[in-house]
Coordinates of C-alpha atoms and ligand atoms in Angstrom, one line a residue:
X1 CA 103.5 -0.1 -7.5
X2 CA 100.7 2.6 -7.3
X3 CA 97.1 1.0 -6.6
X4 CA 93.7 2.6 -6.1
X5 CA 91.2 1.3 -3.4
X6 CA 87.8 2.1 -2.5
X7 CA 87.3 3.7 0.9
X8 CA 83.9 4.2 2.8
X9 CA 83.9 6.4 5.9
X10 CA 80.8 4.7 7.4
X11 CA 77.8 6.3 8.7
X12 CA 78.8 6.0 12.2
X13 CA 82.1 7.7 11.7
X14 CA 80.1 10.8 10.2
X15 CA 77.7 10.7 13.0
X16 CA 80.4 10.5 15.6
X17 CA 82.5 13.8 13.9
X18 CA 85.4 11.2 12.9
X19 CA 85.7 12.0 9.1
X20 CA 88.5 14.5 9.5
X21 CA 90.4 12.1 11.8
X22 CA 90.2 8.9 9.6
X23 CA 91.0 11.2 6.4
X24 CA 93.8 12.9 8.1
X25 CA 95.4 9.1 8.8
X26 CA 94.9 8.2 5.6
X27 CA 96.9 11.6 4.0
X28 CA 99.6 11.4 6.8
X29 CA 100.4 8.0 5.7
X30 CA 101.1 9.7 2.3
X31 CA 98.1 8.3 0.3
X32 CA 96.4 10.4 -2.2
X33 CA 92.7 11.3 -2.3
X34 CA 91.6 10.9 -5.9
X35 CA 88.1 11.5 -5.5
X36 CA 85.5 12.1 -2.5
X37 CA 81.7 12.4 -2.1
X38 CA 79.3 12.8 0.9
X39 CA 76.2 10.5 0.0
X40 CA 73.9 8.0 1.2
X41 CA 73.6 4.4 -0.1
X42 CA 70.7 3.1 -1.2
X43 CA 69.6 -0.5 -0.4
X44 CA 70.2 -1.5 -4.0
X45 CA 73.7 -0.2 -3.8
X46 CA 74.2 -2.2 -0.6
X47 CA 73.2 -5.2 -2.1
X48 CA 75.8 -4.8 -4.8
X49 CA 78.6 -3.4 -2.7
X50 CA 78.1 -6.3 -0.2
X51 CA 77.1 -8.8 -2.8
X52 CA 79.1 -11.5 -1.0
X53 CA 77.3 -10.9 2.4
X54 CA 73.8 -10.7 1.4
X55 CA 72.7 -14.2 2.3
X56 CA 74.7 -14.0 5.9
X57 CA 72.5 -13.5 9.0
X58 CA 73.8 -10.2 9.8
X59 CA 73.2 -8.9 6.6
X60 CA 69.9 -7.1 7.3
X61 CA 71.5 -5.2 10.3
X62 CA 74.5 -4.5 8.3
X63 CA 72.2 -2.9 5.5
X64 CA 70.2 -0.9 7.7
X65 CA 73.2 0.6 9.3
X66 CA 74.8 1.4 6.1
X67 CA 71.8 3.0 4.4
X68 CA 70.7 4.9 7.5
X69 CA 72.8 8.1 7.3
X70 CA 75.2 9.9 5.1
X71 CA 78.6 8.4 4.6
X72 CA 82.1 9.4 2.7
X73 CA 83.2 7.6 -0.4
X74 CA 86.7 7.9 -1.5
X75 CA 89.1 6.5 -4.2
X76 CA 92.6 6.4 -2.5
X77 CA 95.8 5.7 -4.3
X78 CA 99.5 5.2 -3.4
X79 CA 102.1 2.4 -3.4
X80 CA 100.5 -0.9 -2.4
X81 CA 97.3 1.2 -1.3
X82 CA 95.2 -1.7 -1.2
X83 CA 97.0 -3.5 1.4
X84 CA 98.1 -0.3 3.4
X85 CA 94.8 0.9 3.9
X86 CA 93.6 -2.5 5.2
X87 CA 96.4 -2.4 7.6
X88 CA 95.5 1.3 8.6
X89 CA 91.9 0.3 9.2
X90 CA 92.5 -3.0 11.4
X91 CA 90.6 -6.3 11.9
X92 CA 86.8 -6.2 11.3
X93 CA 86.0 -6.3 15.0
X94 CA 86.7 -3.0 16.6
X95 CA 86.9 -4.9 20.2
X96 CA 89.7 -6.8 18.7
X97 CA 91.5 -4.7 16.2
X98 CA 95.3 -3.7 17.2
X99 CA 95.8 -0.5 18.8
X100 CA 97.1 2.1 16.3
X101 CA 94.6 1.1 13.6
X102 CA 91.4 3.3 13.1
X103 CA 89.2 0.5 14.3
X104 CA 91.6 -0.3 17.3
X105 CA 91.6 3.0 18.5
X106 CA 88.3 4.2 17.6
X107 CA 85.7 1.4 17.3
X108 CA 84.1 -1.0 20.0
X109 CA 81.9 -2.9 17.7
X110 CA 82.2 -5.6 15.0
X111 CA 79.4 -3.9 12.9
X112 CA 79.9 -0.3 13.3
X113 CA 83.7 -0.2 12.9
X114 CA 84.0 3.1 10.9
X115 CA 85.6 2.3 7.8
X116 CA 85.0 0.0 4.6
X117 CA 88.2 -0.8 2.2
X118 CA 88.5 -2.9 -0.6
X119 CA 90.5 -6.1 0.1
X120 CA 92.0 -7.1 -3.1
X121 CA 92.9 -5.7 -6.7
X122 CA 89.5 -7.4 -7.9
X123 CA 87.5 -6.0 -5.3
X124 CA 89.0 -2.3 -5.7
X125 CA 88.2 -2.5 -9.4
X126 CA 84.7 -3.8 -8.7
X127 CA 84.1 -1.2 -5.9
X128 CA 85.3 1.6 -7.7
X129 CA 83.0 0.9 -10.8
X130 CA 80.0 0.7 -8.5
X131 CA 80.7 4.1 -6.6
X132 CA 82.7 6.3 -9.1
X133 CA 81.9 4.8 -12.6
X134 CA 83.7 7.9 -14.1
X135 CA 86.8 6.7 -12.7
X136 CA 86.5 2.9 -13.8
X137 CA 89.3 1.5 -16.2
Ligands
CDP1 O1 84.8 -4.7 6.6 P1 85.8 -6.0 6.6 O2 86.0 -6.4 5.4 O3 86.9 -5.9 7.5 O4 84.8 -7.3 7.2 P2 83.7 -8.4 6.6 O5 84.0 -9.6 6.8 O6 84.1 -8.3 5.1 O7 82.4 -7.7 6.8 C1 81.9 -6.6 6.2 C2 81.2 -5.4 7.2 O8 80.1 -6.3 7.5 C3 82.0 -5.3 8.3 O9 83.1 -4.4 8.3 C4 81.0 -4.9 9.4 O10 80.6 -3.6 9.2 C5 79.6 -5.9 9.1 N1 79.6 -7.2 9.9 C6 78.7 -7.3 10.9 O11 77.8 -6.5 10.8 N2 78.4 -8.5 11.4 C7 79.4 -9.4 11.5 N3 79.4 -10.5 12.2 C8 80.4 -9.4 10.6 C9 80.5 -7.9 9.9
MG2 MG1 85.2 -7.3 3.6

């Protein structure tokens, strides 16, 4: 069943010149880019996007990282896209993520881990509404 998911290519990936590498992996998998924007995340959007993390001890550092530079926001679609993209990006901690995944191949950090992707249908709906309100159902 075709699904849509929200993907962020985080500021560390933009800074490192990995946007093409990451989009290429999504495209080669067979996923479709429905929308794509280069923009920065302000603190208000960070607090909404990471609502379930704002009380965590790491949140101030995460917020500073995510708002410090440009990122690429995308809506990606395809068969079981939500789970497929989560598998492609790998575990949260780049030091532990499996080789072959984006984080496993390209990140050595638990914070600067290159990509965000929605983790469930409810998250995808909520996050697409935040980042691409014109696409929200
Ligand atoms: O992104 P993912 O869903 O894999 O991980 P999460 O547990 O939902 O955490 C969201 C983001 O917070 C991670 O992708 C990291 O960038 C960041 N994080 C952090 O800075 N420090 C931690 N100890 C855990 C997560
Ligand atoms: Mg998460």
